[in-house]
Short mmCIF file of C-alpha atoms and ligand atoms in Angstrom, two decimals:
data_model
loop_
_atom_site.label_atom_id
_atom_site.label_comp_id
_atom_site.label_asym_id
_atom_site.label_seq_id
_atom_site.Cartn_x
_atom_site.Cartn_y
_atom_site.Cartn_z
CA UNK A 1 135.04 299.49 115.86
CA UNK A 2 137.96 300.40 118.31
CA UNK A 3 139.43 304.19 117.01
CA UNK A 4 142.47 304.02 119.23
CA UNK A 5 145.82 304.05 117.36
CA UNK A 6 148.67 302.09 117.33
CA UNK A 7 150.67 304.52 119.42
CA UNK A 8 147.42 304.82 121.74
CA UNK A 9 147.46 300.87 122.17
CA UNK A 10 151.23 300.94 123.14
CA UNK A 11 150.53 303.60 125.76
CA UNK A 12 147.63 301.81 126.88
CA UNK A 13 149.32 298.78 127.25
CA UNK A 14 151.67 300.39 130.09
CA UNK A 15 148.27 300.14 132.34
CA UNK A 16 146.62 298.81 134.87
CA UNK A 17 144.14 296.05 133.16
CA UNK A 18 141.02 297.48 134.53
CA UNK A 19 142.06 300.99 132.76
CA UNK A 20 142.81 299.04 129.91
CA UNK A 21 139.25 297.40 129.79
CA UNK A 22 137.90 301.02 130.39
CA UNK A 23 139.42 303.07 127.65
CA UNK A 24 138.79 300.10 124.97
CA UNK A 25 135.40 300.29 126.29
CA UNK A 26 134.89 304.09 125.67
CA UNK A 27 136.82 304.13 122.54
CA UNK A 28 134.13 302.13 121.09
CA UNK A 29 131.82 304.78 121.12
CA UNK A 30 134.32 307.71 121.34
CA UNK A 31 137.35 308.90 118.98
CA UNK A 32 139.75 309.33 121.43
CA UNK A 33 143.51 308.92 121.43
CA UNK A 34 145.67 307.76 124.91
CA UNK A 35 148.21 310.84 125.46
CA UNK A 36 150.40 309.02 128.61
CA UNK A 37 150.15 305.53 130.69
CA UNK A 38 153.25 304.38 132.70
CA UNK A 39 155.60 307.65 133.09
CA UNK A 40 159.47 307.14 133.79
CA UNK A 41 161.81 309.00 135.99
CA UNK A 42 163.03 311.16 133.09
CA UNK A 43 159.81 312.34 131.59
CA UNK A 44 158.11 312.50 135.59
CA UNK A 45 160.76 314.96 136.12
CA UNK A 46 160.00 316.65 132.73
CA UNK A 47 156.23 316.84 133.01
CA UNK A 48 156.67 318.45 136.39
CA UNK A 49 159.11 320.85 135.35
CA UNK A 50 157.10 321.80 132.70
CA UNK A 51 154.21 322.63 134.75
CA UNK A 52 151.97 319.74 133.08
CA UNK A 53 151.95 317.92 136.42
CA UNK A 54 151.99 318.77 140.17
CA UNK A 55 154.05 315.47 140.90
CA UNK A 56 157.71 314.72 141.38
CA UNK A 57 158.51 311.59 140.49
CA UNK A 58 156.90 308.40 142.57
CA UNK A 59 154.30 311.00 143.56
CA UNK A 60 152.52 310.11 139.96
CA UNK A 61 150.16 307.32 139.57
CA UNK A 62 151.79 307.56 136.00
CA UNK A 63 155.00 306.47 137.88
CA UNK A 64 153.18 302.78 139.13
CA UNK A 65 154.34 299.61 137.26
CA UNK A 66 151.40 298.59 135.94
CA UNK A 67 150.57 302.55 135.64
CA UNK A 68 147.58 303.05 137.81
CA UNK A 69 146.69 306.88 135.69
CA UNK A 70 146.13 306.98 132.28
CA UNK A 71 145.74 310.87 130.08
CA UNK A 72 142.84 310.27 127.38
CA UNK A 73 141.95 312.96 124.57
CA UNK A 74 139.03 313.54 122.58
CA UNK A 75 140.02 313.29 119.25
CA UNK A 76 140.17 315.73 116.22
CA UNK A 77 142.78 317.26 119.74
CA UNK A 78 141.97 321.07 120.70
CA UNK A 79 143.43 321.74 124.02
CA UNK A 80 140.88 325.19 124.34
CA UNK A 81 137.62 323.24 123.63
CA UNK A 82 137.13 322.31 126.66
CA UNK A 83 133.59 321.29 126.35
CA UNK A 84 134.79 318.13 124.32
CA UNK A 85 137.37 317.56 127.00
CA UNK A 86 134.18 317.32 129.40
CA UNK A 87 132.45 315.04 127.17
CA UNK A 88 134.56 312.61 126.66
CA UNK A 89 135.25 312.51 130.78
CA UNK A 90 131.70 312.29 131.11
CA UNK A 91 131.45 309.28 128.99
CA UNK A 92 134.63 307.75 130.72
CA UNK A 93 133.07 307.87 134.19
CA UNK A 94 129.92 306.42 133.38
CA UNK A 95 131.42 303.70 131.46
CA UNK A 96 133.98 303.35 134.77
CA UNK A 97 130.73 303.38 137.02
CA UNK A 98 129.02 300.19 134.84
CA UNK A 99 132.39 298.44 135.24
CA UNK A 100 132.56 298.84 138.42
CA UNK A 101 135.58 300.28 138.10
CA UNK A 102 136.50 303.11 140.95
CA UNK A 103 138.51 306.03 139.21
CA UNK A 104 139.18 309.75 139.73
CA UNK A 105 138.64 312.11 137.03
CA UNK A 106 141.70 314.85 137.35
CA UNK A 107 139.50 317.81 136.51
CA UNK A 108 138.05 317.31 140.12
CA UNK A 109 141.34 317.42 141.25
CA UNK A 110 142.69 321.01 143.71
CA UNK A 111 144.33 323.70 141.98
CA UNK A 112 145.53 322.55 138.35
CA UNK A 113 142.59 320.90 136.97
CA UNK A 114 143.76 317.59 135.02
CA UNK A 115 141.08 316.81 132.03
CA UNK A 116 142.43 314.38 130.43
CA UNK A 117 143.88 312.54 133.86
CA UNK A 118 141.78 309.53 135.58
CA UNK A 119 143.53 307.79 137.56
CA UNK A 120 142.08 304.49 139.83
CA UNK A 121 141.24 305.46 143.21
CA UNK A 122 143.63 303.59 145.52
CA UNK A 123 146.10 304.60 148.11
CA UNK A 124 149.67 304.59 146.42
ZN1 ZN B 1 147.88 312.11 133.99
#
């Protein structure tokens, strides 16, 4: 059975199709809800100025029409356990590794580690 939401779906929706085939896949197996897909001007700006993301807007993969990032959460949500946050990333790259699907997992990222950021890996 598919856990995601209603307002997950909708998020979801905003994203590339191979990120859509990856986080149906996981939420399969995983209760997980979709946080962010495409990201406008307005809440770019927001996000950054907020200190929730390093980019300005068009810097974002969030910002790509299809969006090419996509913020997943394990779900019941508790932003300090961050050993569920690693879980469910875990589970996300393998699943992206059978799919053949090449993504970047944001807690690998420099400085402000990202967990619930993948993003595909492709030159913007
Ligand atoms: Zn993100």
């Amino acid at each position: 059975m598919n856990t995601l939401s209603k307002k997950s779906i909708q998020k979801l929706n905003t994203c590339h199709s191979d990120l859509k085939r990856l986080i149906k896949t996981v939420a399969l197996e995983e209760k997980c809800a979709v946080i962010c897909g495409f990201r406008g001007r307005y809440e770019q700006e927001k996000a950054y100025y907020d200190g929730k993301s390093k980019a300005k807007w068009g810097m974002s993969k969030h910002n790509l029409k299809p969006s090419q990032a996509v913020d997943v959460v394990p779900l019941p949500l508790d932003w300090n356990n961050i050993e569920r946050f690693e879980k469910l990333g875990r589970k996300i790259m393998q699943k992206a590794d059978e799919l053949n699907i090449n993504i970047k997992w944001g807690r690998d990222f420099k400085g402000l580690k990202d967990y619930p950021h993948f993003e595909l890996n492709t030159d913007i």
